[in-house]
Amino acid sequence: MDDRAKRIVDTAIELAARDGYHAVRLRDVAAKAQVALGTVYKRFGSKEEILVAALTREGERLLARFSELANAPSQATEPHARVMAFFELATDNFVRRPKLARALLRALAGERMASHVASLHALCIGILVATLEGRAPHEPSSWGGDADVEARETAAILLEVWFAALVGWAAGAHDPSGVVARVDRAARRLVPTASA
């Protein structure tokens, strides 16, 4: 991502964090980022694309953070504990700016976002598979298809539960701890615990 695209994404994040989804108008993003409106359209076709780019960048930051944690001496040895540490960190990072989080969720549901959502989904699956296997996640290009099919399916199910729980949080059905609790219930059925 070049400097102009980064400024555009940073500006969209700032606007969404302050005033929510509707505040991310492309002409306002262009003006605040000090770029031409045509430059915004050249790099992003819609505000949803800008917000999904922001979410992907956050996912990459989470990958880096979780790689650090996976290599820490205090790393949990139990798969369930590792998975829950990931979801606690991911949930905390996601909901700490509620208006931005709601804008990001709405952007993911936008039309023509399928390829962007698939890319973000692959990033999260890669992190979760590595977490299940007790190793540090690496760059997406190294994940390939050699991971255990069961680990990928487990990661996909847990990710879907998390996403559904985030949608519930965004709608006011529960608080962030409720998001983590819902994932924990699913994880206890799918991921070995110390007592299993």
Short mmCIF file of C-alpha atoms in Angstrom, two decimals:
data_model
loop_
_atom_site.label_atom_id
_atom_site.label_comp_id
_atom_site.label_asym_id
_atom_site.label_seq_id
_atom_site.Cartn_x
_atom_site.Cartn_y
_atom_site.Cartn_z
CA MET A 1 0.00 0.00 0.00
CA ASP A 2 1.51 3.34 -1.05
CA ASP A 3 1.59 6.47 1.13
CA ARG A 4 -1.55 7.98 -0.39
CA ALA A 5 -3.52 4.79 0.12
CA LYS A 6 -2.30 4.63 3.73
CA ARG A 7 -3.42 8.22 4.30
CA ILE A 8 -6.81 7.41 2.79
CA VAL A 9 -7.23 4.35 5.02
CA ASP A 10 -6.00 6.23 8.12
CA THR A 11 -8.46 9.04 7.41
CA ALA A 12 -11.35 6.62 6.94
CA ILE A 13 -10.46 4.94 10.24
CA GLU A 14 -10.39 8.31 11.99
CA LEU A 15 -13.77 9.35 10.55
CA ALA A 16 -15.42 6.00 11.29
CA ALA A 17 -14.00 5.84 14.82
CA ARG A 18 -15.35 9.30 15.57
CA ASP A 19 -18.72 9.25 13.81
CA GLY A 20 -19.40 5.77 12.43
CA TYR A 21 -20.02 4.27 9.01
CA HIS A 22 -21.96 7.18 7.48
CA ALA A 23 -19.11 9.60 8.23
CA VAL A 24 -16.89 7.82 5.72
CA ARG A 25 -17.90 9.78 2.62
CA LEU A 26 -15.31 9.57 -0.13
CA ARG A 27 -15.21 13.32 -0.76
CA ASP A 28 -14.65 13.92 2.99
CA VAL A 29 -11.96 11.26 3.10
CA ALA A 30 -10.23 12.88 0.12
CA ALA A 31 -10.39 16.36 1.63
CA LYS A 32 -9.14 15.31 5.06
CA ALA A 33 -6.41 13.07 3.59
CA GLN A 34 -5.41 15.95 1.29
CA VAL A 35 -5.66 13.90 -1.89
CA ALA A 36 -7.79 14.36 -4.98
CA LEU A 37 -11.13 12.58 -5.03
CA GLY A 38 -9.94 10.83 -8.21
CA THR A 39 -7.00 9.42 -6.25
CA VAL A 40 -9.41 7.87 -3.75
CA TYR A 41 -11.46 6.32 -6.56
CA LYS A 42 -8.31 5.10 -8.30
CA ARG A 43 -7.26 3.11 -5.22
CA PHE A 44 -10.66 2.22 -3.72
CA GLY A 45 -13.98 1.79 -5.49
CA SER A 46 -16.10 2.48 -2.42
CA LYS A 47 -15.99 3.30 1.25
CA GLU A 48 -16.53 -0.40 1.94
CA GLU A 49 -13.27 -1.17 0.13
CA ILE A 50 -11.44 1.43 2.23
CA LEU A 51 -12.88 0.03 5.46
CA VAL A 52 -12.10 -3.56 4.50
CA ALA A 53 -8.53 -2.44 3.70
CA ALA A 54 -8.44 -0.97 7.21
CA LEU A 55 -9.70 -4.24 8.67
CA THR A 56 -7.14 -6.24 6.69
CA ARG A 57 -4.39 -3.99 8.00
CA GLU A 58 -5.67 -4.57 11.55
CA GLY A 59 -5.63 -8.31 10.84
CA GLU A 60 -2.01 -8.07 9.76
CA ARG A 61 -1.17 -6.18 12.96
CA LEU A 62 -2.93 -8.90 14.93
CA LEU A 63 -0.84 -11.48 13.06
CA ALA A 64 2.35 -9.69 14.11
CA ARG A 65 1.16 -9.31 17.70
CA PHE A 66 0.09 -12.93 17.96
CA SER A 67 3.39 -14.08 16.45
CA GLU A 68 5.16 -12.23 19.29
CA LEU A 69 2.87 -13.81 21.88
CA ALA A 70 3.30 -17.30 20.40
CA ASN A 71 7.06 -17.01 20.88
CA ALA A 72 6.81 -15.69 24.46
CA PRO A 73 7.98 -18.01 27.25
CA SER A 74 4.57 -17.78 28.95
CA GLN A 75 2.81 -19.21 25.87
CA ALA A 76 0.02 -21.57 26.90
CA THR A 77 0.68 -25.20 26.05
CA GLU A 78 -2.96 -26.22 25.87
CA PRO A 79 -4.68 -25.69 22.48
CA HIS A 80 -7.91 -24.41 24.05
CA ALA A 81 -6.04 -21.81 26.13
CA ARG A 82 -4.07 -20.65 23.07
CA VAL A 83 -7.22 -20.33 20.96
CA MET A 84 -9.03 -18.40 23.66
CA ALA A 85 -6.03 -16.09 24.10
CA PHE A 86 -6.29 -15.32 20.39
CA PHE A 87 -10.02 -14.58 20.54
CA GLU A 88 -9.68 -12.47 23.69
CA LEU A 89 -6.95 -10.38 22.04
CA ALA A 90 -8.83 -10.15 18.73
CA THR A 91 -12.09 -9.18 20.44
CA ASP A 92 -10.39 -6.57 22.60
CA ASN A 93 -8.64 -5.06 19.57
CA PHE A 94 -11.85 -5.04 17.57
CA VAL A 95 -14.30 -3.55 20.09
CA ARG A 96 -12.04 -0.94 21.68
CA ARG A 97 -13.32 1.59 19.13
CA PRO A 98 -17.03 0.67 18.91
CA LYS A 99 -18.09 3.04 16.12
CA LEU A 100 -15.19 1.92 13.96
CA ALA A 101 -15.92 -1.75 14.71
CA ARG A 102 -19.56 -1.36 13.70
CA ALA A 103 -18.51 0.45 10.51
CA LEU A 104 -16.08 -2.36 9.68
CA LEU A 105 -18.75 -5.03 10.21
CA ARG A 106 -21.13 -3.12 7.98
CA ALA A 107 -18.46 -2.77 5.29
CA LEU A 108 -17.87 -6.53 5.33
CA ALA A 109 -21.53 -7.06 4.50
CA GLY A 110 -21.33 -4.76 1.47
CA GLU A 111 -21.90 -5.86 -2.08
CA ARG A 112 -18.80 -6.88 -4.06
CA MET A 113 -16.80 -7.56 -0.90
CA ALA A 114 -16.55 -11.34 -1.35
CA SER A 115 -12.92 -11.41 -2.48
CA HIS A 116 -11.87 -9.02 0.30
CA VAL A 117 -13.74 -11.05 2.90
CA ALA A 118 -12.15 -14.26 1.58
CA SER A 119 -8.68 -12.75 1.93
CA LEU A 120 -9.35 -11.60 5.48
CA HIS A 121 -10.89 -14.97 6.31
CA ALA A 122 -7.76 -16.75 5.02
CA LEU A 123 -5.57 -14.52 7.18
CA CYS A 124 -7.58 -15.36 10.31
CA ILE A 125 -7.71 -19.08 9.45
CA GLY A 126 -3.92 -19.09 9.07
CA ILE A 127 -3.47 -17.47 12.48
CA LEU A 128 -5.92 -19.87 14.12
CA VAL A 129 -4.42 -23.00 12.55
CA ALA A 130 -0.98 -21.96 13.79
CA THR A 131 -2.50 -21.27 17.21
CA LEU A 132 -4.14 -24.70 17.32
CA GLU A 133 -0.85 -26.31 16.34
CA GLY A 134 1.10 -24.36 18.95
CA ARG A 135 3.38 -22.51 16.58
CA ALA A 136 3.83 -18.90 15.61
CA PRO A 137 1.76 -17.86 12.61
CA HIS A 138 3.77 -16.87 9.55
CA GLU A 139 3.10 -14.80 6.50
CA PRO A 140 0.07 -15.92 4.46
CA SER A 141 2.27 -16.95 1.52
CA SER A 142 3.77 -19.77 3.62
CA TRP A 143 0.48 -21.30 4.78
CA GLY A 144 -0.35 -23.30 1.69
CA GLY A 145 -2.66 -26.28 1.87
CA ASP A 146 -0.54 -28.57 4.04
CA ALA A 147 -2.30 -27.74 7.31
CA ASP A 148 -4.41 -30.40 8.86
CA VAL A 149 -7.92 -30.35 7.35
CA GLU A 150 -9.47 -30.82 10.78
CA ALA A 151 -7.53 -27.84 12.15
CA ARG A 152 -8.72 -25.70 9.23
CA GLU A 153 -12.34 -26.77 9.74
CA THR A 154 -12.12 -26.11 13.48
CA ALA A 155 -10.58 -22.70 12.84
CA ALA A 156 -13.30 -21.87 10.29
CA ILE A 157 -16.11 -22.84 12.67
CA LEU A 158 -14.63 -20.84 15.54
CA LEU A 159 -14.12 -17.84 13.27
CA GLU A 160 -17.75 -18.03 12.14
CA VAL A 161 -18.96 -18.21 15.75
CA TRP A 162 -16.78 -15.19 16.59
CA PHE A 163 -18.08 -13.20 13.65
CA ALA A 164 -21.71 -14.00 14.54
CA ALA A 165 -21.01 -13.01 18.15
CA LEU A 166 -19.49 -9.71 16.95
CA VAL A 167 -22.62 -9.01 14.93
CA GLY A 168 -24.64 -9.66 18.09
CA TRP A 169 -22.38 -7.30 20.03
CA ALA A 170 -22.78 -4.62 17.33
CA ALA A 171 -26.55 -4.95 17.61
CA GLY A 172 -26.41 -4.60 21.41
CA ALA A 173 -27.31 -8.21 22.21
CA HIS A 174 -24.30 -8.66 24.51
CA ASP A 175 -21.07 -7.04 25.64
CA PRO A 176 -17.52 -7.97 24.55
CA SER A 177 -17.25 -10.62 27.28
CA GLY A 178 -20.34 -12.21 25.75
CA VAL A 179 -18.50 -12.44 22.43
CA VAL A 180 -15.62 -14.29 24.07
CA ALA A 181 -18.00 -16.50 26.09
CA ARG A 182 -19.79 -17.64 22.93
CA VAL A 183 -16.51 -18.56 21.25
CA ASP A 184 -15.40 -20.33 24.43
CA ARG A 185 -18.53 -22.51 24.43
CA ALA A 186 -17.83 -23.56 20.85
CA ALA A 187 -14.11 -24.03 21.51
CA ARG A 188 -14.78 -26.34 24.45
CA ARG A 189 -16.61 -28.66 22.06
CA LEU A 190 -13.99 -28.52 19.31
CA VAL A 191 -10.59 -27.96 20.92
CA PRO A 192 -8.92 -30.19 23.53
CA THR A 193 -8.68 -28.82 27.06
CA ALA A 194 -6.40 -29.94 29.91
CA SER A 195 -9.26 -31.93 31.45
CA ALA A 196 -10.12 -33.66 28.16
#
